[in-house]
Structure formats: structure tokens, C-alpha cells
Amino acid sequence: MAPRLLSCFGVKGSSTSTTGKGISGHNAAVVAADVPAGDGPVLVQLFSSQGCKTSPEAEMLVSRLGRGDFDGQIRREGGSGSPAMILVFHVDYWDYMGWKDPYGSSQWTVRQKAYIEALNQDTMFTPQFVVQGRVQFLGNEEETLLKSIVEAPRFPSPAFQATFQRPTSETLQVSLTGALRMKVDSTGIDIMVALYENGLVTDCPRGENSGRVLANDYVVRKLEKLCTVKDLAAKKTVSETAHFTVWDGFNSAKCGVAVFLQNASLQIFGTQSFQLPDEI
């Protein structure tokens, strides 16, 4: 593998609504997401870092995208629900520059490297957008982002019902049951479950963003492969459970769960999201 260059670039310049109801015990809840009748949201992944001077602009852009500021520009005719589902992965390769990103992880750096290879790129950089696992570009390019979402292939959302349980104060179980609403052939597909957090605010005293207060939304804290499925009919029910260890200060009111289907090349084929109930 060729050596990878690292760059922090600048340029001049979803969640589906949910309903929940409690079940027995104070530490469990069932959530059924509204499933779009047609195409589901496009997955927008941002690779970012608090140690990169130009990443805060991209983070602000995804926050605006998530709260629906651009829905009128990216929603297809007749569409309903959020047109995009957002996940932000904080990489760790800028931690040496004076500020260690509290949400940075080598796991997300590895994921970005996999996209660099899959999309035939030579340079790892932040901020970087990857849309539906198929196209990538600089994270500050608003027009390119919106155009990429509009032009991205879309797929039906899975029809999962989610059950959330807290077996202990340190753990969260996410049980999903439902159909994928798409046929899977013998090559197979992975069902991924991400636990993300919104409303994060960090005073940054050092590094390239020294003196700034950084706001971050849709920050992926945990990512697990629920299972791999092969030779599956679109209406066949899948039932599996993901297990997460939660972090100090975990607040379910600020968190959501994103489910997405990806192939071996990390291309995305279906998305669904849930807001965690406050009582979990």
C-alpha cells in the first residue's frame, strides 16, 4: 500500500421522527421509527477532528443539515422525512498537534483509510465528506454536499422496530427486529449500528483551534456490526441485538442510533435512525 499523506484542508468561501413507549422496568423502551414508503435517507459521513482548523466549519454545516435547513433543496418530489442521515467520525491523527480530540478514535481513522482505498484516493484529510459511501470531497463544500445528496442513489429504509435496554448502568442493548425491505444476494451485506451524540460543546485551549468553543453534533461514539446477512428476501425478518458499553456522562436524551446497510466496499444501501428515549 502506498504511503498516505495527511492534510487539514480549508476552502474559501437524520433523524427520522420517532415515537416511544415504556415497557416493564425503568431501563427499557420500545421505539418504532416512521419508515418512508419509498426511498430512505442518504447517509452523509463526515471525517473530522477538533485538532483541524477547518473542521469546525464542516461541523456547523452538518448541524444545519441535520436540523433541516437544506431540506427544501435536497428533498425529492413526493419525499417525506429527513432526506439525509448524518454520522460524524472524529479521527485521531491530528492529536499530536497540541490538542487531543476527546472524541477521536483510531477506529474512525481506520474507517476513513478504508474509504480512501475504496474510492481510489491517495490522501487522508479532514474535513472529508463521504456520501452514500460512493463519492467524497472536502468537508467545507456546501454546494457539492447538497448536489451529492440529491444525486446519490437511494434505497428503501429497513423496517426495524428497536428495543432499548440498560442491563447495567454501563451498558446499552439495542435489539432490532424487522425486514430490510431489499433483497440480499450471496455476496452478503453488513447491518451496522452506530450510537451517536448531539449537543457536544468543548472549550479548546490548545492546538489549531486554540481559544475556540467547538460545537459538535452527530458524533459517533460507538459502532458495531449487528450481523452479516446473505441470500435474504426483502420481506424476511431479521432479529439481532447490538451491545454497547456507554461512556461517563452518558445522556440518552442527547443520543440517537443510526442503522445502515453496507457492502464490502463500504457502499451504503439503506438507512434508518432512532432517537433514544429520555427514560433509558
Coordinates of C-alpha atoms in Angstrom, one line a residue:
M1 CA 0.0 0.0 0.0
A2 CA 1.3 3.4 -1.0
P3 CA 2.2 5.9 1.8
R4 CA -0.7 8.1 2.9
L5 CA -0.4 11.8 3.1
L6 CA -2.4 13.7 5.8
S7 CA -3.9 17.1 5.2
C8 CA -6.2 19.5 7.1
F9 CA -7.9 21.4 4.3
G10 CA -9.9 24.6 4.0
V11 CA -11.6 26.3 1.1
K12 CA -12.6 29.9 0.6
G13 CA -15.8 30.7 0.8
S14 CA -31.3 12.3 10.1
S15 CA -33.1 11.5 12.1
T16 CA -36.4 10.0 11.3
S17 CA -39.0 11.1 13.7
T18 CA -39.7 8.5 16.4
T19 CA -42.3 7.6 19.0
G20 CA -41.6 5.6 22.1
K21 CA -43.4 3.8 24.8
G22 CA -42.1 2.3 28.0
I23 CA -42.1 -1.4 28.8
S24 CA -41.6 -3.2 32.0
G25 CA -38.9 -1.7 34.1
H26 CA -37.4 1.8 34.1
N27 CA -34.5 0.8 32.0
A28 CA -36.1 -0.4 28.8
A29 CA -38.2 1.1 26.0
V30 CA -39.6 0.1 22.6
V31 CA -39.2 2.6 19.7
A32 CA -40.9 2.3 16.3
A33 CA -39.5 4.7 13.7
D34 CA -41.5 6.2 10.9
V35 CA -40.4 4.3 7.8
P36 CA -40.6 6.2 4.5
A37 CA -42.8 4.5 1.9
G38 CA -40.3 5.0 -0.8
D39 CA -36.6 5.9 -0.7
G40 CA -34.9 6.3 2.7
P41 CA -32.3 8.9 3.8
V42 CA -28.9 9.3 2.2
L43 CA -26.0 8.6 4.6
V44 CA -23.7 11.5 4.9
Q45 CA -20.4 10.7 6.8
L46 CA -18.1 13.4 7.9
F47 CA -14.5 12.6 8.9
S48 CA -13.4 15.5 11.2
S49 CA -11.2 16.5 14.1
Q50 CA -11.1 19.1 16.8
G51 CA -7.4 19.3 16.0
C52 CA -8.1 20.5 12.4
K53 CA -8.6 24.3 12.0
T54 CA -11.0 23.9 9.1
S55 CA -13.2 21.1 10.6
P56 CA -15.5 23.4 12.7
E57 CA -16.9 24.9 9.5
A58 CA -17.8 21.5 8.3
E59 CA -19.3 20.5 11.6
M60 CA -21.5 23.6 11.5
L61 CA -22.6 22.6 8.0
V62 CA -23.7 19.1 9.2
S63 CA -25.5 20.6 12.2
R64 CA -27.5 22.8 9.8
L65 CA -28.2 19.8 7.5
G66 CA -29.4 17.8 10.5
R67 CA -31.9 20.4 11.7
G68 CA -33.4 20.6 8.2
D69 CA -32.0 23.9 6.9
F70 CA -31.5 22.4 3.4
D71 CA -34.4 20.0 3.2
G72 CA -36.2 22.2 0.6
Q73 CA -33.1 21.9 -1.6
I74 CA -32.4 18.2 -1.2
R75 CA -35.8 16.5 -0.7
R76 CA -37.0 14.7 -3.8
E77 CA -40.5 15.4 -5.1
G78 CA -43.1 13.5 -3.0
G79 CA -40.5 12.6 -0.4
S80 CA -41.1 12.6 3.3
G81 CA -39.0 12.5 6.4
S82 CA -35.3 13.6 6.6
P83 CA -33.5 13.4 3.2
A84 CA -30.2 12.8 4.9
M85 CA -28.8 10.8 7.9
I86 CA -25.6 12.2 9.3
L87 CA -22.7 10.5 11.2
V88 CA -19.5 12.3 12.2
F89 CA -16.4 10.3 12.8
H90 CA -13.6 12.1 14.7
V91 CA -10.2 10.8 13.6
D92 CA -7.1 10.7 15.9
Y93 CA -4.2 11.5 13.6
W94 CA -4.2 15.3 14.5
D95 CA -3.9 14.6 18.2
Y96 CA -0.2 15.3 18.1
M97 CA -0.7 18.9 17.2
G98 CA -1.4 20.2 20.7
W99 CA -4.9 19.1 21.3
K100 CA -6.2 15.6 21.8
D101 CA -9.7 15.3 20.4
P102 CA -11.8 13.8 23.2
Y103 CA -14.0 12.1 20.6
G104 CA -11.2 11.0 18.3
S105 CA -10.6 7.3 17.8
S106 CA -8.2 5.1 15.8
Q107 CA -11.2 3.1 14.8
W108 CA -12.6 6.0 12.9
T109 CA -9.2 6.6 11.3
V110 CA -9.2 3.0 10.1
R111 CA -12.7 3.6 8.6
Q112 CA -11.5 6.7 6.8
K113 CA -8.5 4.8 5.4
A114 CA -10.8 2.1 4.1
Y115 CA -12.8 4.8 2.2
I116 CA -9.5 6.3 0.8
E117 CA -8.7 2.9 -0.7
A118 CA -12.2 2.1 -1.8
L119 CA -12.6 5.5 -3.6
N120 CA -9.1 5.4 -5.1
Q121 CA -7.8 8.4 -3.2
D122 CA -4.2 8.9 -2.2
T123 CA -4.5 11.4 0.7
M124 CA -6.2 11.3 4.0
F125 CA -7.6 14.7 5.0
T126 CA -10.1 16.5 7.2
P127 CA -12.7 17.6 6.9
Q128 CA -13.9 15.0 4.4
F129 CA -17.4 14.1 3.4
V130 CA -18.4 10.7 2.1
V131 CA -21.9 10.5 0.7
Q132 CA -23.7 7.1 0.5
G133 CA -20.2 5.5 0.5
R134 CA -19.7 6.4 -3.1
V135 CA -18.3 9.9 -3.5
Q136 CA -16.0 12.0 -1.4
F137 CA -15.0 15.7 -1.3
L138 CA -13.8 18.5 1.0
G139 CA -16.0 19.0 4.0
N140 CA -16.5 22.7 3.5
E141 CA -18.1 22.5 0.1
E142 CA -21.7 23.2 0.8
E143 CA -22.9 23.3 -2.8
T144 CA -21.1 20.0 -3.6
L145 CA -22.6 18.4 -0.5
L146 CA -26.2 19.3 -1.4
K147 CA -25.7 18.3 -5.1
S148 CA -24.2 14.9 -4.0
I149 CA -27.1 14.2 -1.7
V150 CA -29.6 15.0 -4.5
E151 CA -27.8 12.8 -7.0
A152 CA -27.0 9.9 -4.6
P153 CA -28.7 6.5 -5.2
R154 CA -31.4 5.9 -2.6
F155 CA -32.8 2.7 -1.2
P156 CA -35.7 1.7 1.0
S157 CA -35.2 2.1 4.7
P158 CA -35.3 -1.1 6.8
A159 CA -38.5 -1.5 8.7
F160 CA -36.9 -2.3 12.1
Q161 CA -38.5 -1.9 15.5
A162 CA -36.0 -1.2 18.2
T163 CA -36.0 -2.2 21.8
F164 CA -33.5 -0.4 24.1
Q165 CA -32.5 -1.9 27.4
R166 CA -29.9 -0.9 30.1
P167 CA -28.9 -4.2 31.7
T168 CA -26.4 -2.2 33.8
S169 CA -25.6 1.5 34.2
E170 CA -22.5 0.9 32.0
T171 CA -24.3 -0.9 29.1
L172 CA -26.9 -0.4 26.4
Q173 CA -28.6 -3.1 24.4
V174 CA -30.2 -2.3 21.0
S175 CA -32.4 -5.1 19.7
L176 CA -33.7 -4.7 16.2
T177 CA -36.5 -6.8 14.6
G178 CA -37.9 -6.3 11.1
A179 CA -37.4 -6.6 7.4
L180 CA -34.6 -5.0 5.3
R181 CA -37.1 -4.2 2.5
M182 CA -34.4 -5.1 0.0
K183 CA -33.2 -8.4 -1.4
V184 CA -29.7 -9.5 -0.5
D185 CA -27.8 -11.9 -2.7
S186 CA -25.0 -14.3 -2.0
T187 CA -22.3 -11.6 -1.7
G188 CA -24.0 -10.5 1.5
I189 CA -24.3 -7.2 3.4
D190 CA -23.4 -6.0 6.8
I191 CA -26.0 -4.4 9.1
M192 CA -24.2 -1.7 11.1
V193 CA -25.4 0.1 14.2
A194 CA -24.0 3.5 15.3
L195 CA -24.6 5.2 18.6
Y196 CA -24.1 9.0 18.2
E197 CA -24.3 12.0 20.5
N198 CA -25.6 15.6 19.8
G199 CA -25.0 18.9 21.6
L200 CA -21.4 18.5 22.5
V201 CA -19.6 21.6 23.5
T202 CA -15.8 21.7 24.1
D203 CA -13.5 24.6 25.2
C204 CA -10.3 24.1 23.2
P205 CA -7.3 25.7 24.9
R206 CA -4.6 24.4 22.6
G207 CA -3.9 23.3 19.1
E208 CA -5.1 24.8 15.8
N209 CA -8.4 25.8 17.3
S210 CA -6.9 27.3 20.5
G211 CA -9.3 29.7 22.2
R212 CA -12.4 28.5 20.4
V213 CA -15.5 26.8 21.8
L214 CA -16.3 23.9 19.5
A215 CA -19.8 22.6 18.9
N216 CA -20.3 19.1 17.6
D217 CA -23.4 17.1 16.7
Y218 CA -24.0 13.5 15.3
V219 CA -20.6 12.4 16.8
V220 CA -20.3 8.7 16.6
R221 CA -19.3 7.3 20.0
K222 CA -19.8 3.6 19.2
L223 CA -20.2 1.5 16.1
E224 CA -21.0 -2.3 16.0
K225 CA -21.8 -4.8 13.2
L226 CA -25.1 -6.2 14.1
C227 CA -24.7 -9.1 11.7
T228 CA -24.0 -10.1 8.1
V229 CA -26.9 -11.4 6.0
K230 CA -26.8 -13.4 2.7
D231 CA -29.4 -14.7 0.3
L232 CA -32.2 -12.8 2.1
A233 CA -35.7 -12.0 0.8
A234 CA -36.8 -8.4 1.1
K235 CA -39.6 -9.3 3.5
K236 CA -37.7 -11.8 5.6
T237 CA -37.5 -10.7 9.2
V238 CA -34.1 -10.1 10.8
S239 CA -33.8 -10.1 14.6
E240 CA -30.5 -9.3 16.3
T241 CA -29.0 -7.4 19.3
A242 CA -26.1 -4.9 19.5
H243 CA -24.3 -4.4 22.8
F244 CA -22.7 -1.1 23.7
T245 CA -20.6 0.0 26.6
V246 CA -21.6 3.6 27.3
W247 CA -19.3 6.4 28.4
D248 CA -19.2 8.5 31.6
G249 CA -21.9 11.2 31.5
F250 CA -24.0 9.2 29.0
N251 CA -27.3 11.0 28.5
S252 CA -29.8 9.2 26.3
A253 CA -31.7 12.5 25.6
K254 CA -28.7 13.7 23.6
C255 CA -28.2 10.4 21.7
G256 CA -29.5 8.5 18.7
V257 CA -29.0 5.3 16.9
A258 CA -28.3 5.0 13.2
V259 CA -28.7 1.8 11.3
F260 CA -27.2 1.3 7.9
L261 CA -26.5 -1.5 5.4
Q262 CA -23.1 -1.6 3.8
N263 CA -21.3 -3.9 1.5
A264 CA -17.6 -5.0 1.5
S265 CA -16.7 -1.7 -0.3
L266 CA -18.5 0.3 2.4
Q267 CA -21.2 1.4 -0.1
I268 CA -24.5 2.2 1.7
F269 CA -27.8 0.5 0.7
G270 CA -30.3 1.5 3.3
T271 CA -30.6 3.7 6.4
Q272 CA -32.9 4.1 9.4
S273 CA -32.5 6.1 12.6
F274 CA -33.9 6.2 16.1
Q275 CA -33.8 8.8 18.8
L276 CA -33.1 7.2 22.2
P277 CA -36.0 7.6 24.7
D278 CA -35.3 10.0 27.6
E279 CA -36.0 7.4 30.2
I280 CA -33.3 4.9 29.1

